[in-house]
Structures are given as C-alpha cells and as structure tokens.
Amino acid sequence: MERELIEYLAKALVDEPEQVEVAVIEGEKSTILELRVAPDDVGKVIGKHGRIAKSIRTVLSAASSKSGKRVVLEILD
Amino acid sequence: MVYEFEGKTEREAIDTAVESLGLQRDEFDVEIVETQKAGLFNFNKKVVIRVHTQDVDGNRFDTTPAAPKSKPRVQTEVPKVRGSYNPEPENDLEHALVDFIHGTTEKMGFPAKAIIAYREEDKIGIRLDSEYSGILIGKKGKNLDALQLLVNVIAARMVDEGYRVVLDSENYRSRREEALIRLAEKVGDQVKRTRKSRLLEPMNPFERRLIHTALANVEDIETKSEGEGLYKQVRVIYKSGF
C-alpha cells in the first residue's frame, strides 16, 4: 500500500517513470521503502534542500499513520 | 431549529457550528450550555453550546423582536471569478493536478475529491473534499502543505514558473490565518503589558508575514524573525523608547 503510494508519487515527478523501482524491506517494527530512479531523476524526487523528499516523507507518514507501523523512505542514488 | 455542538473552546464549538450548518456566524444565536474546565485529572476541556437558528420563515424560536426575514444562506466559498466559474477541471493542466490529487489521496488511503475553488491569472485554488480532511490537513497543516508542494512541482513541470497552486480543505487556510492574527494581537498586548519579549512557535514565511503585518502598526512593539531555514520564529519585542 505504502509502496504503491511512493511508486505513484515518484512516477509523477520524474522524466523516466519506467525506471522507477520501489523495494520493500519489512522489519519487525518498521518498514523501509527503497526508492530507485534514473540517475538524472534523483534531483527530481529530492528537490532543492530536500524539499520534495521531505514532502514525500510527510505524505508517507500520514498514509502509514493508521497502521501504526513506522515506514521509512530511503532514496538510493 | 436548535442544535448542540461541542468543542475544546467556545470558539471551536462555534466554528464547528458554522461549518456544519452552513450559516454565517451572525445568522444564529449561541447559548453556552456547559463549560468543563480541564482539571488535574480531567484533561478534556469541553464546551457545549446550543445554537438557535431561524427557521425558513425567518421566525426565531425565542422572542427577539422582528428578526429580518431572510433565508439562511448556505455558506459558499466566494471565488475570485475569472469569466464563468466552473468547479470542474477545464484544461490539461487542471486535469493533471486534479488527477494527481485524486491518485495521491487514494493511495494514501484517504481519498479526497479535488474541486477547483477559484482561478486567477497565475494561481489556482483547489479544495479537497474528504471525510478524512483532518488527516489530510495534518498537524498545523503539515500534510496539506506537503501535498501542496508536490502539486506545485507537478504544475511547474507543465507551465511557467510563477504559477501557484493553493490547496485547502475545510477552510483550514482562512481559519489558520484568523487564528494567527488573534494570536499576534494577544501576544502584542501581553508584551506591551509585561514589557518582556516573547518568542512564537516556528512558522512558515507566509504565516510569519501575517504576524509581522498584524503588529506592524502597534505602538511600542516590534517584531523580528529568528532562526534558520524555512521555519523561523517570530520574536515580539517591547521597544523601550530610549
């Protein structure tokens, strides 16, 4: 569910949506989502001073608030 | 008709009443039924109000003399209209923004309907209607601001920079604006009285401007922003006059 949200947001933000990949690493108390995008698109999901990444994380934590499990987003470059 | 509402404060209860009834504040009478103060073992402060509205014929249930005959107005957003106003998306850009909001809120698990609230030359207002508006707004508007930033990034990909998208839900923006101006006035009075400066909570640039502007013409007081980054704090300072 959170994976789909991240995939959706990333695809909307980048130039090469077909290169968007999200890996899910399930932990006991938290879930890590690893987002991979095309090298030229990394800036598009991070933004100036990380503003876009911060907003994505805010939206993600709102979405995961009802499950109670912590979901962490990592952007790989 | 008589309705009851409750809230943490009288103000909050009245705001709820205004929202749920779709009336203006001056269109009903408020009676405070119950005030429960937060005590040592009772953290829930609660105010219950009873609201008396005019019925459709304009007659009040109580005996206030000759109330003017008017139908209760349904509170509608007054959009700054350009041409004929249409709440549905009209062009590629608007469709893209509305689709993005629908997609994102649905994937969040809190689906919202995006409605165009107003259009200006370089600006568009979009309202999120949702049963989950509370979580979509978030604490101090955090989630709404994050969504707004992302929607603006999408818009910037399609049109020139300088075009802005403003998201709102349940009139959060105007309510927050009013609350901040009230806060500024309250703190202003306090600083004048105590002659001690006060530091407000971190705010975004738009919110800080509201505070600065609200206190700009108040005597004996000046305001300054402190801190780094987007969220600075405003300090309200007493000017000693020396």
PDB file of C-alpha atoms in Angstrom:
ATOM      1  CA  MET A   1       0.000   0.000   0.000  1.00  0.00           C
ATOM      2  CA  GLU A   2       2.704   2.492   1.016  1.00  0.00           C
ATOM      3  CA  ARG A   3       4.862   1.041  -1.741  1.00  0.00           C
ATOM      4  CA  GLU A   4       2.195   1.948  -4.294  1.00  0.00           C
ATOM      5  CA  LEU A   5       1.966   5.460  -2.934  1.00  0.00           C
ATOM      6  CA  ILE A   6       5.717   6.019  -3.302  1.00  0.00           C
ATOM      7  CA  GLU A   7       5.719   4.470  -6.754  1.00  0.00           C
ATOM      8  CA  TYR A   8       2.822   6.692  -7.789  1.00  0.00           C
ATOM      9  CA  LEU A   9       4.435   9.874  -6.460  1.00  0.00           C
ATOM     10  CA  ALA A  10       7.852   9.085  -7.929  1.00  0.00           C
ATOM     11  CA  LYS A  11       6.406   8.293 -11.351  1.00  0.00           C
ATOM     12  CA  ALA A  12       4.525  11.577 -11.350  1.00  0.00           C
ATOM     13  CA  LEU A  13       7.689  13.525 -10.524  1.00  0.00           C
ATOM     14  CA  VAL A  14      10.352  12.008 -12.776  1.00  0.00           C
ATOM     15  CA  ASP A  15      11.061  12.156 -16.512  1.00  0.00           C
ATOM     16  CA  GLU A  16      11.578   8.410 -16.833  1.00  0.00           C
ATOM     17  CA  PRO A  17       8.742   6.747 -14.920  1.00  0.00           C
ATOM     18  CA  GLU A  18       9.529   3.307 -16.331  1.00  0.00           C
ATOM     19  CA  GLN A  19      12.804   3.369 -14.368  1.00  0.00           C
ATOM     20  CA  VAL A  20      11.100   3.878 -11.009  1.00  0.00           C
ATOM     21  CA  GLU A  21      11.556   0.939  -8.643  1.00  0.00           C
ATOM     22  CA  VAL A  22      10.491   0.580  -5.055  1.00  0.00           C
ATOM     23  CA  ALA A  23      11.836  -2.248  -2.896  1.00  0.00           C
ATOM     24  CA  VAL A  24      10.187  -3.099   0.395  1.00  0.00           C
ATOM     25  CA  ILE A  25      12.232  -4.277   3.355  1.00  0.00           C
ATOM     26  CA  GLU A  26       9.921  -5.450   6.090  1.00  0.00           C
ATOM     27  CA  GLY A  27      11.234  -5.177   9.599  1.00  0.00           C
ATOM     28  CA  GLU A  28       9.568  -6.039  12.850  1.00  0.00           C
ATOM     29  CA  LYS A  29       8.623  -2.537  13.874  1.00  0.00           C
ATOM     30  CA  SER A  30       9.332  -0.611  10.738  1.00  0.00           C
ATOM     31  CA  THR A  31       9.236  -0.945   7.003  1.00  0.00           C
ATOM     32  CA  ILE A  32      11.909   0.507   4.779  1.00  0.00           C
ATOM     33  CA  LEU A  33      10.999   1.566   1.274  1.00  0.00           C
ATOM     34  CA  GLU A  34      13.947   1.892  -1.063  1.00  0.00           C
ATOM     35  CA  LEU A  35      13.245   4.141  -3.990  1.00  0.00           C
ATOM     36  CA  ARG A  36      15.399   3.908  -7.077  1.00  0.00           C
ATOM     37  CA  VAL A  37      15.005   6.256 -10.050  1.00  0.00           C
ATOM     38  CA  ALA A  38      17.039   7.043 -13.173  1.00  0.00           C
ATOM     39  CA  PRO A  39      20.304   8.859 -12.283  1.00  0.00           C
ATOM     40  CA  ASP A  40      19.104  12.082 -13.929  1.00  0.00           C
ATOM     41  CA  ASP A  41      15.858  11.934 -11.992  1.00  0.00           C
ATOM     42  CA  VAL A  42      17.322  11.750  -8.493  1.00  0.00           C
ATOM     43  CA  GLY A  43      17.172  15.520  -8.131  1.00  0.00           C
ATOM     44  CA  LYS A  44      13.517  15.466  -9.132  1.00  0.00           C
ATOM     45  CA  VAL A  45      12.496  13.337  -6.163  1.00  0.00           C
ATOM     46  CA  ILE A  46      14.791  15.152  -3.724  1.00  0.00           C
ATOM     47  CA  GLY A  47      14.399  18.784  -4.743  1.00  0.00           C
ATOM     48  CA  LYS A  48      16.226  21.881  -3.578  1.00  0.00           C
ATOM     49  CA  HIS A  49      17.291  21.458   0.039  1.00  0.00           C
ATOM     50  CA  GLY A  50      15.456  18.131   0.011  1.00  0.00           C
ATOM     51  CA  ARG A  51      12.089  19.839  -0.030  1.00  0.00           C
ATOM     52  CA  ILE A  52      10.404  17.345  -2.343  1.00  0.00           C
ATOM     53  CA  ALA A  53      11.800  14.348  -0.450  1.00  0.00           C
ATOM     54  CA  LYS A  54      10.602  15.912   2.791  1.00  0.00           C
ATOM     55  CA  SER A  55       7.099  16.377   1.411  1.00  0.00           C
ATOM     56  CA  ILE A  56       7.018  12.793   0.113  1.00  0.00           C
ATOM     57  CA  ARG A  57       8.040  11.582   3.579  1.00  0.00           C
ATOM     58  CA  THR A  58       5.349  13.722   5.223  1.00  0.00           C
ATOM     59  CA  VAL A  59       2.676  12.319   2.910  1.00  0.00           C
ATOM     60  CA  LEU A  60       4.037   8.809   3.536  1.00  0.00           C
ATOM     61  CA  SER A  61       3.899   9.144   7.288  1.00  0.00           C
ATOM     62  CA  ALA A  62       0.341  10.491   7.087  1.00  0.00           C
ATOM     63  CA  ALA A  63      -0.586   7.457   4.993  1.00  0.00           C
ATOM     64  CA  SER A  64       1.047   4.997   7.365  1.00  0.00           C
ATOM     65  CA  SER A  65      -0.335   6.645  10.494  1.00  0.00           C
ATOM     66  CA  LYS A  66      -3.317   4.331  10.687  1.00  0.00           C
ATOM     67  CA  SER A  67      -1.301   1.122  10.565  1.00  0.00           C
ATOM     68  CA  GLY A  68       0.877   2.284  13.435  1.00  0.00           C
ATOM     69  CA  LYS A  69       3.967   0.847  11.811  1.00  0.00           C
ATOM     70  CA  ARG A  70       6.816   3.179  11.008  1.00  0.00           C
ATOM     71  CA  VAL A  71       7.585   3.451   7.313  1.00  0.00           C
ATOM     72  CA  VAL A  72      10.927   4.896   6.293  1.00  0.00           C
ATOM     73  CA  LEU A  73      11.736   6.102   2.804  1.00  0.00           C
ATOM     74  CA  GLU A  74      15.255   5.825   1.505  1.00  0.00           C
ATOM     75  CA  ILE A  75      16.178   7.340  -1.808  1.00  0.00           C
ATOM     76  CA  LEU A  76      19.044   5.482  -3.461  1.00  0.00           C
ATOM     77  CA  ASP A  77      21.458   7.202  -5.766  1.00  0.00           C
TER      78      ASP A  77
ATOM     79  CA  MET B   1     -34.159  24.980  14.979  1.00  0.00           C
ATOM     80  CA  VAL B   2     -31.939  24.181  17.927  1.00  0.00           C
ATOM     81  CA  TYR B   3     -28.668  22.305  17.604  1.00  0.00           C
ATOM     82  CA  GLU B   4     -25.946  21.422  20.037  1.00  0.00           C
ATOM     83  CA  PHE B   5     -22.243  21.459  19.344  1.00  0.00           C
ATOM     84  CA  GLU B   6     -19.200  20.906  21.417  1.00  0.00           C
ATOM     85  CA  GLY B   7     -15.550  21.795  21.199  1.00  0.00           C
ATOM     86  CA  LYS B   8     -12.492  22.363  23.314  1.00  0.00           C
ATOM     87  CA  THR B   9     -13.244  26.059  23.389  1.00  0.00           C
ATOM     88  CA  GLU B  10     -16.302  28.188  22.817  1.00  0.00           C
ATOM     89  CA  ARG B  11     -14.664  29.409  19.634  1.00  0.00           C
ATOM     90  CA  GLU B  12     -14.077  25.895  18.354  1.00  0.00           C
ATOM     91  CA  ALA B  13     -17.653  24.878  19.089  1.00  0.00           C
ATOM     92  CA  ILE B  14     -18.917  27.932  17.212  1.00  0.00           C
ATOM     93  CA  ASP B  15     -16.620  27.200  14.263  1.00  0.00           C
ATOM     94  CA  THR B  16     -17.974  23.670  14.128  1.00  0.00           C
ATOM     95  CA  ALA B  17     -21.495  25.041  14.189  1.00  0.00           C
ATOM     96  CA  VAL B  18     -20.736  27.492  11.373  1.00  0.00           C
ATOM     97  CA  GLU B  19     -19.286  24.683   9.303  1.00  0.00           C
ATOM     98  CA  SER B  20     -21.919  22.049   9.900  1.00  0.00           C
ATOM     99  CA  LEU B  21     -24.878  24.365   9.486  1.00  0.00           C
ATOM    100  CA  GLY B  22     -23.511  26.264   6.545  1.00  0.00           C
ATOM    101  CA  LEU B  23     -24.576  29.526   8.139  1.00  0.00           C
ATOM    102  CA  GLN B  24     -22.756  32.757   8.856  1.00  0.00           C
ATOM    103  CA  ARG B  25     -21.838  33.487  12.445  1.00  0.00           C
ATOM    104  CA  ASP B  26     -24.340  36.348  12.657  1.00  0.00           C
ATOM    105  CA  GLU B  27     -27.198  34.173  11.497  1.00  0.00           C
ATOM    106  CA  PHE B  28     -27.660  32.258  14.716  1.00  0.00           C
ATOM    107  CA  ASP B  29     -27.718  32.793  18.445  1.00  0.00           C
ATOM    108  CA  VAL B  30     -25.357  30.930  20.692  1.00  0.00           C
ATOM    109  CA  GLU B  31     -26.073  29.810  24.192  1.00  0.00           C
ATOM    110  CA  ILE B  32     -23.315  28.266  26.287  1.00  0.00           C
ATOM    111  CA  VAL B  33     -24.761  25.153  27.855  1.00  0.00           C
ATOM    112  CA  GLU B  34     -21.809  23.706  29.630  1.00  0.00           C
ATOM    113  CA  THR B  35     -18.202  24.610  30.249  1.00  0.00           C
ATOM    114  CA  GLN B  36     -15.959  21.908  31.536  1.00  0.00           C
ATOM    115  CA  LYS B  37     -12.525  23.117  32.511  1.00  0.00           C
ATOM    116  CA  ALA B  38      -9.536  20.876  32.172  1.00  0.00           C
ATOM    117  CA  GLY B  39      -8.606  19.838  35.654  1.00  0.00           C
ATOM    118  CA  LEU B  40      -5.848  17.855  37.232  1.00  0.00           C
ATOM    119  CA  PHE B  41      -7.401  14.501  36.393  1.00  0.00           C
ATOM    120  CA  ASN B  42      -9.529  15.713  33.578  1.00  0.00           C
ATOM    121  CA  PHE B  43      -7.562  16.670  30.527  1.00  0.00           C
ATOM    122  CA  ASN B  44     -10.539  17.138  28.316  1.00  0.00           C
ATOM    123  CA  LYS B  45     -11.674  20.694  28.321  1.00  0.00           C
ATOM    124  CA  LYS B  46     -15.110  20.786  26.820  1.00  0.00           C
ATOM    125  CA  VAL B  47     -17.594  23.476  25.939  1.00  0.00           C
ATOM    126  CA  VAL B  48     -21.101  22.661  24.835  1.00  0.00           C
ATOM    127  CA  ILE B  49     -23.094  25.297  23.019  1.00  0.00           C
ATOM    128  CA  ARG B  50     -26.679  25.392  21.911  1.00  0.00           C
ATOM    129  CA  VAL B  51     -27.335  27.108  18.641  1.00  0.00           C
ATOM    130  CA  HIS B  52     -30.664  28.717  17.790  1.00  0.00           C
ATOM    131  CA  THR B  53     -31.236  29.249  14.115  1.00  0.00           C
ATOM    132  CA  GLN B  54     -34.041  30.975  12.347  1.00  0.00           C
ATOM    133  CA  ASP B  55     -36.435  28.638  10.665  1.00  0.00           C
ATOM    134  CA  VAL B  56     -37.146  29.103   6.997  1.00  0.00           C
ATOM    135  CA  ASP B  57     -39.886  31.669   7.590  1.00  0.00           C
ATOM    136  CA  GLY B  58     -37.478  33.859   9.436  1.00  0.00           C
ATOM    137  CA  ASN B  59     -39.119  33.354  12.796  1.00  0.00           C
ATOM    138  CA  ARG B  60     -36.870  32.822  15.710  1.00  0.00           C
ATOM    139  CA  PHE B  61     -37.818  30.390  18.370  1.00  0.00           C
ATOM    140  CA  ASP B  62     -37.042  32.858  21.065  1.00  0.00           C
ATOM    141  CA  THR B  63     -38.793  36.196  21.220  1.00  0.00           C
ATOM    142  CA  THR B  64     -36.196  38.611  19.912  1.00  0.00           C
ATOM    143  CA  PRO B  65     -38.176  41.325  18.194  1.00  0.00           C
ATOM    144  CA  ALA B  66     -38.659  41.475  14.445  1.00  0.00           C
ATOM    145  CA  ALA B  67     -35.812  39.478  13.056  1.00  0.00           C
ATOM    146  CA  PRO B  68     -35.288  40.378   9.422  1.00  0.00           C
ATOM    147  CA  LYS B  69     -36.836  37.926   7.024  1.00  0.00           C
ATOM    148  CA  SER B  70     -34.086  36.110   5.329  1.00  0.00           C
ATOM    149  CA  LYS B  71     -33.483  32.554   4.398  1.00  0.00           C
ATOM    150  CA  PRO B  72     -30.446  31.012   5.994  1.00  0.00           C
ATOM    151  CA  ARG B  73     -27.690  31.436   3.496  1.00  0.00           C
ATOM    152  CA  VAL B  74     -25.714  28.390   2.603  1.00  0.00           C
ATOM    153  CA  GLN B  75     -22.116  29.259   3.143  1.00  0.00           C
ATOM    154  CA  THR B  76     -20.356  29.066  -0.164  1.00  0.00           C
ATOM    155  CA  GLU B  77     -16.807  29.879  -0.974  1.00  0.00           C
ATOM    156  CA  VAL B  78     -16.698  33.202  -2.707  1.00  0.00           C
ATOM    157  CA  PRO B  79     -14.308  32.537  -5.539  1.00  0.00           C
ATOM    158  CA  LYS B  80     -12.441  35.280  -7.266  1.00  0.00           C
ATOM    159  CA  VAL B  81     -14.053  34.506 -10.552  1.00  0.00           C
ATOM    160  CA  ARG B  82     -12.455  34.939 -13.915  1.00  0.00           C
ATOM    161  CA  GLY B  83     -15.055  34.584 -16.585  1.00  0.00           C
ATOM    162  CA  SER B  84     -17.635  31.962 -15.778  1.00  0.00           C
ATOM    163  CA  TYR B  85     -16.618  29.801 -12.884  1.00  0.00           C
ATOM    164  CA  ASN B  86     -16.503  26.054 -13.250  1.00  0.00           C
ATOM    165  CA  PRO B  87     -15.511  23.805 -10.333  1.00  0.00           C
ATOM    166  CA  GLU B  88     -14.512  21.017 -12.728  1.00  0.00           C
ATOM    167  CA  PRO B  89     -11.067  20.913 -14.371  1.00  0.00           C
ATOM    168  CA  GLU B  90     -11.060  22.646 -17.751  1.00  0.00           C
ATOM    169  CA  ASN B  91      -7.681  22.158 -19.388  1.00  0.00           C
ATOM    170  CA  ASP B  92      -4.765  19.698 -19.433  1.00  0.00           C
ATOM    171  CA  LEU B  93      -3.037  21.354 -16.519  1.00  0.00           C
ATOM    172  CA  GLU B  94      -6.109  21.373 -14.302  1.00  0.00           C
ATOM    173  CA  HIS B  95      -6.891  17.780 -15.222  1.00  0.00           C
ATOM    174  CA  ALA B  96      -3.332  16.752 -14.374  1.00  0.00           C
ATOM    175  CA  LEU B  97      -3.483  18.477 -10.978  1.00  0.00           C
ATOM    176  CA  VAL B  98      -6.889  17.088 -10.074  1.00  0.00           C
ATOM    177  CA  ASP B  99      -5.884  13.578 -11.228  1.00  0.00           C
ATOM    178  CA  PHE B 100      -2.680  13.795  -9.192  1.00  0.00           C
ATOM    179  CA  ILE B 101      -4.613  14.774  -6.060  1.00  0.00           C
ATOM    180  CA  HIS B 102      -7.156  12.004  -6.584  1.00  0.00           C
ATOM    181  CA  GLY B 103      -4.401   9.446  -7.176  1.00  0.00           C
ATOM    182  CA  THR B 104      -2.255  10.518  -4.245  1.00  0.00           C
ATOM    183  CA  THR B 105      -5.043  10.770  -1.669  1.00  0.00           C
ATOM    184  CA  GLU B 106      -6.468   7.439  -2.801  1.00  0.00           C
ATOM    185  CA  LYS B 107      -3.078   5.716  -2.500  1.00  0.00           C
ATOM    186  CA  MET B 108      -2.675   7.328   0.925  1.00  0.00           C
ATOM    187  CA  GLY B 109      -5.863   5.569   1.938  1.00  0.00           C
ATOM    188  CA  PHE B 110      -7.659   8.872   2.487  1.00  0.00           C
ATOM    189  CA  PRO B 111      -9.421   9.611  -0.800  1.00  0.00           C
ATOM    190  CA  ALA B 112     -10.449  13.186  -1.479  1.00  0.00           C
ATOM    191  CA  LYS B 113     -12.360  14.894  -4.238  1.00  0.00           C
ATOM    192  CA  ALA B 114     -10.494  17.839  -5.730  1.00  0.00           C
ATOM    193  CA  ILE B 115     -12.657  20.792  -6.617  1.00  0.00           C
ATOM    194  CA  ILE B 116     -11.473  23.969  -8.295  1.00  0.00           C
ATOM    195  CA  ALA B 117     -12.330  26.720  -5.831  1.00  0.00           C
ATOM    196  CA  TYR B 118     -11.060  29.703  -7.812  1.00  0.00           C
ATOM    197  CA  ARG B 119      -8.894  30.653 -10.737  1.00  0.00           C
ATOM    198  CA  GLU B 120      -6.646  33.654 -11.009  1.00  0.00           C
ATOM    199  CA  GLU B 121      -4.160  34.573 -13.689  1.00  0.00           C
ATOM    200  CA  ASP B 122      -1.152  32.857 -12.089  1.00  0.00           C
ATOM    201  CA  LYS B 123      -2.912  30.995  -9.358  1.00  0.00           C
ATOM    202  CA  ILE B 124      -5.465  28.312  -8.821  1.00  0.00           C
ATOM    203  CA  GLY B 125      -7.230  27.301  -5.635  1.00  0.00           C
ATOM    204  CA  ILE B 126      -8.183  23.659  -5.195  1.00  0.00           C
ATOM    205  CA  ARG B 127     -10.360  22.408  -2.393  1.00  0.00           C
ATOM    206  CA  LEU B 128     -10.096  18.876  -1.038  1.00  0.00           C
ATOM    207  CA  ASP B 129     -13.444  17.456  -0.028  1.00  0.00           C
ATOM    208  CA  SER B 130     -12.995  14.357   2.040  1.00  0.00           C
ATOM    209  CA  GLU B 131     -14.250  12.603   5.117  1.00  0.00           C
ATOM    210  CA  TYR B 132     -10.553  12.365   6.003  1.00  0.00           C
ATOM    211  CA  SER B 133      -9.882  16.092   5.793  1.00  0.00           C
ATOM    212  CA  GLY B 134      -8.475  16.093   9.330  1.00  0.00           C
ATOM    213  CA  ILE B 135      -5.591  13.790   8.463  1.00  0.00           C
ATOM    214  CA  LEU B 136      -5.162  15.352   5.013  1.00  0.00           C
ATOM    215  CA  ILE B 137      -4.661  18.726   6.718  1.00  0.00           C
ATOM    216  CA  GLY B 138      -2.457  17.317   9.474  1.00  0.00           C
ATOM    217  CA  LYS B 139      -0.960  18.988  12.481  1.00  0.00           C
ATOM    218  CA  LYS B 140      -0.612  22.709  11.783  1.00  0.00           C
ATOM    219  CA  GLY B 141      -1.410  21.999   8.146  1.00  0.00           C
ATOM    220  CA  LYS B 142       1.739  19.911   7.701  1.00  0.00           C
ATOM    221  CA  ASN B 143       0.187  17.296   5.409  1.00  0.00           C
ATOM    222  CA  LEU B 144      -1.767  19.852   3.399  1.00  0.00           C
ATOM    223  CA  ASP B 145       1.449  21.851   2.886  1.00  0.00           C
ATOM    224  CA  ALA B 146       3.341  18.735   1.759  1.00  0.00           C
ATOM    225  CA  LEU B 147       0.597  17.843  -0.730  1.00  0.00           C
ATOM    226  CA  GLN B 148       0.520  21.441  -1.903  1.00  0.00           C
ATOM    227  CA  LEU B 149       4.265  21.442  -2.525  1.00  0.00           C
ATOM    228  CA  LEU B 150       4.051  18.240  -4.571  1.00  0.00           C
ATOM    229  CA  VAL B 151       1.103  19.545  -6.590  1.00  0.00           C
ATOM    230  CA  ASN B 152       3.107  22.701  -7.291  1.00  0.00           C
ATOM    231  CA  VAL B 153       6.043  20.613  -8.525  1.00  0.00           C
ATOM    232  CA  ILE B 154       3.682  18.839 -10.921  1.00  0.00           C
ATOM    233  CA  ALA B 155       2.322  22.198 -12.094  1.00  0.00           C
ATOM    234  CA  ALA B 156       5.824  23.617 -12.579  1.00  0.00           C
ATOM    235  CA  ARG B 157       6.617  20.755 -14.953  1.00  0.00           C
ATOM    236  CA  MET B 158       3.736  21.800 -17.189  1.00  0.00           C
ATOM    237  CA  VAL B 159       3.667  25.594 -17.085  1.00  0.00           C
ATOM    238  CA  ASP B 160       5.973  28.534 -16.452  1.00  0.00           C
ATOM    239  CA  GLU B 161       7.332  29.150 -13.046  1.00  0.00           C
ATOM    240  CA  GLY B 162       5.316  31.682 -11.143  1.00  0.00           C
ATOM    241  CA  TYR B 163       2.131  29.683 -11.414  1.00  0.00           C
ATOM    242  CA  ARG B 164       0.899  28.710  -7.976  1.00  0.00           C
ATOM    243  CA  VAL B 165      -1.499  26.119  -6.685  1.00  0.00           C
ATOM    244  CA  VAL B 166      -3.111  26.661  -3.304  1.00  0.00           C
ATOM    245  CA  LEU B 167      -4.711  23.660  -1.613  1.00  0.00           C
ATOM    246  CA  ASP B 168      -7.294  23.999   1.105  1.00  0.00           C
ATOM    247  CA  SER B 169      -9.690  21.802   2.977  1.00  0.00           C
ATOM    248  CA  GLU B 170     -12.490  22.731   5.356  1.00  0.00           C
ATOM    249  CA  ASN B 171     -11.375  26.362   5.023  1.00  0.00           C
ATOM    250  CA  TYR B 172      -8.261  25.474   7.001  1.00  0.00           C
ATOM    251  CA  ARG B 173      -6.172  28.267   5.474  1.00  0.00           C
ATOM    252  CA  SER B 174      -8.525  31.089   6.344  1.00  0.00           C
ATOM    253  CA  ARG B 175      -9.212  29.661   9.791  1.00  0.00           C
ATOM    254  CA  ARG B 176      -5.474  29.384  10.482  1.00  0.00           C
ATOM    255  CA  GLU B 177      -4.996  32.922   9.210  1.00  0.00           C
ATOM    256  CA  GLU B 178      -7.597  34.275  11.609  1.00  0.00           C
ATOM    257  CA  ALA B 179      -6.169  32.255  14.481  1.00  0.00           C
ATOM    258  CA  LEU B 180      -2.673  33.628  13.828  1.00  0.00           C
ATOM    259  CA  ILE B 181      -3.890  37.212  13.718  1.00  0.00           C
ATOM    260  CA  ARG B 182      -5.722  36.688  17.011  1.00  0.00           C
ATOM    261  CA  LEU B 183      -2.543  35.181  18.454  1.00  0.00           C
ATOM    262  CA  ALA B 184      -0.493  38.163  17.255  1.00  0.00           C
ATOM    263  CA  GLU B 185      -2.885  40.593  18.906  1.00  0.00           C
ATOM    264  CA  LYS B 186      -2.909  38.643  22.141  1.00  0.00           C
ATOM    265  CA  VAL B 187       0.873  38.378  22.320  1.00  0.00           C
ATOM    266  CA  GLY B 188       1.192  42.036  21.328  1.00  0.00           C
ATOM    267  CA  ASP B 189      -0.949  43.088  24.282  1.00  0.00           C
ATOM    268  CA  GLN B 190       0.953  40.801  26.583  1.00  0.00           C
ATOM    269  CA  VAL B 191       4.347  42.159  25.525  1.00  0.00           C
ATOM    270  CA  LYS B 192       3.122  45.725  25.957  1.00  0.00           C
ATOM    271  CA  ARG B 193       1.854  44.940  29.433  1.00  0.00           C
ATOM    272  CA  THR B 194       4.781  42.908  30.704  1.00  0.00           C
ATOM    273  CA  ARG B 195       7.461  44.681  28.621  1.00  0.00           C
ATOM    274  CA  LYS B 196       9.056  41.298  28.074  1.00  0.00           C
ATOM    275  CA  SER B 197       9.678  39.938  24.603  1.00  0.00           C
ATOM    276  CA  ARG B 198       8.072  36.707  23.502  1.00  0.00           C
ATOM    277  CA  LEU B 199       9.197  34.102  21.011  1.00  0.00           C
ATOM    278  CA  LEU B 200       6.465  32.435  18.969  1.00  0.00           C
ATOM    279  CA  GLU B 201       6.459  28.883  17.643  1.00  0.00           C
ATOM    280  CA  PRO B 202       8.190  28.156  14.320  1.00  0.00           C
ATOM    281  CA  MET B 203       6.150  29.284  11.325  1.00  0.00           C
ATOM    282  CA  ASN B 204       6.493  29.285   7.562  1.00  0.00           C
ATOM    283  CA  PRO B 205       7.182  32.557   5.709  1.00  0.00           C
ATOM    284  CA  PHE B 206       3.528  33.177   4.896  1.00  0.00           C
ATOM    285  CA  GLU B 207       2.481  32.721   8.499  1.00  0.00           C
ATOM    286  CA  ARG B 208       5.289  34.952   9.797  1.00  0.00           C
ATOM    287  CA  ARG B 209       4.265  37.692   7.412  1.00  0.00           C
ATOM    288  CA  LEU B 210       0.777  37.602   8.894  1.00  0.00           C
ATOM    289  CA  ILE B 211       2.232  38.137  12.373  1.00  0.00           C
ATOM    290  CA  HIS B 212       4.561  40.947  11.237  1.00  0.00           C
ATOM    291  CA  THR B 213       1.736  42.684   9.392  1.00  0.00           C
ATOM    292  CA  ALA B 214      -0.743  42.308  12.242  1.00  0.00           C
ATOM    293  CA  LEU B 215       1.668  44.021  14.634  1.00  0.00           C
ATOM    294  CA  ALA B 216       3.269  46.488  12.214  1.00  0.00           C
ATOM    295  CA  ASN B 217       1.232  49.442  13.363  1.00  0.00           C
ATOM    296  CA  VAL B 218       1.052  48.634  17.028  1.00  0.00           C
ATOM    297  CA  GLU B 219       2.900  51.175  19.143  1.00  0.00           C
ATOM    298  CA  ASP B 220       5.815  50.222  21.402  1.00  0.00           C
ATOM    299  CA  ILE B 221       6.254  46.878  19.716  1.00  0.00           C
ATOM    300  CA  GLU B 222       8.454  45.469  17.024  1.00  0.00           C
ATOM    301  CA  THR B 223       8.755  42.016  15.510  1.00  0.00           C
ATOM    302  CA  LYS B 224      11.785  40.121  14.248  1.00  0.00           C
ATOM    303  CA  SER B 225      12.319  36.673  12.788  1.00  0.00           C
ATOM    304  CA  GLU B 226      14.900  34.421  14.394  1.00  0.00           C
ATOM    305  CA  GLY B 227      16.463  31.158  13.349  1.00  0.00           C
ATOM    306  CA  GLU B 228      17.436  29.417  10.169  1.00  0.00           C
ATOM    307  CA  GLY B 229      15.646  27.711   7.333  1.00  0.00           C
ATOM    308  CA  LEU B 230      12.079  27.802   6.158  1.00  0.00           C
ATOM    309  CA  TYR B 231      10.527  27.644   9.597  1.00  0.00           C
ATOM    310  CA  LYS B 232      11.744  30.636  11.587  1.00  0.00           C
ATOM    311  CA  GLN B 233      10.341  32.008  14.820  1.00  0.00           C
ATOM    312  CA  VAL B 234       8.964  35.487  15.269  1.00  0.00           C
ATOM    313  CA  ARG B 235      10.012  37.400  18.368  1.00  0.00           C
ATOM    314  CA  VAL B 236       7.701  40.141  19.589  1.00  0.00           C
ATOM    315  CA  ILE B 237       9.781  42.802  21.313  1.00  0.00           C
ATOM    316  CA  TYR B 238       8.915  45.744  23.548  1.00  0.00           C
ATOM    317  CA  LYS B 239      10.535  48.950  22.346  1.00  0.00           C
ATOM    318  CA  SER B 240      11.815  50.772  25.397  1.00  0.00           C
ATOM    319  CA  GLY B 241      11.832  54.160  23.712  1.00  0.00           C
ATOM    320  CA  PHE B 242      15.352  55.021  24.772  1.00  0.00           C
TER     321      PHE B 242
END
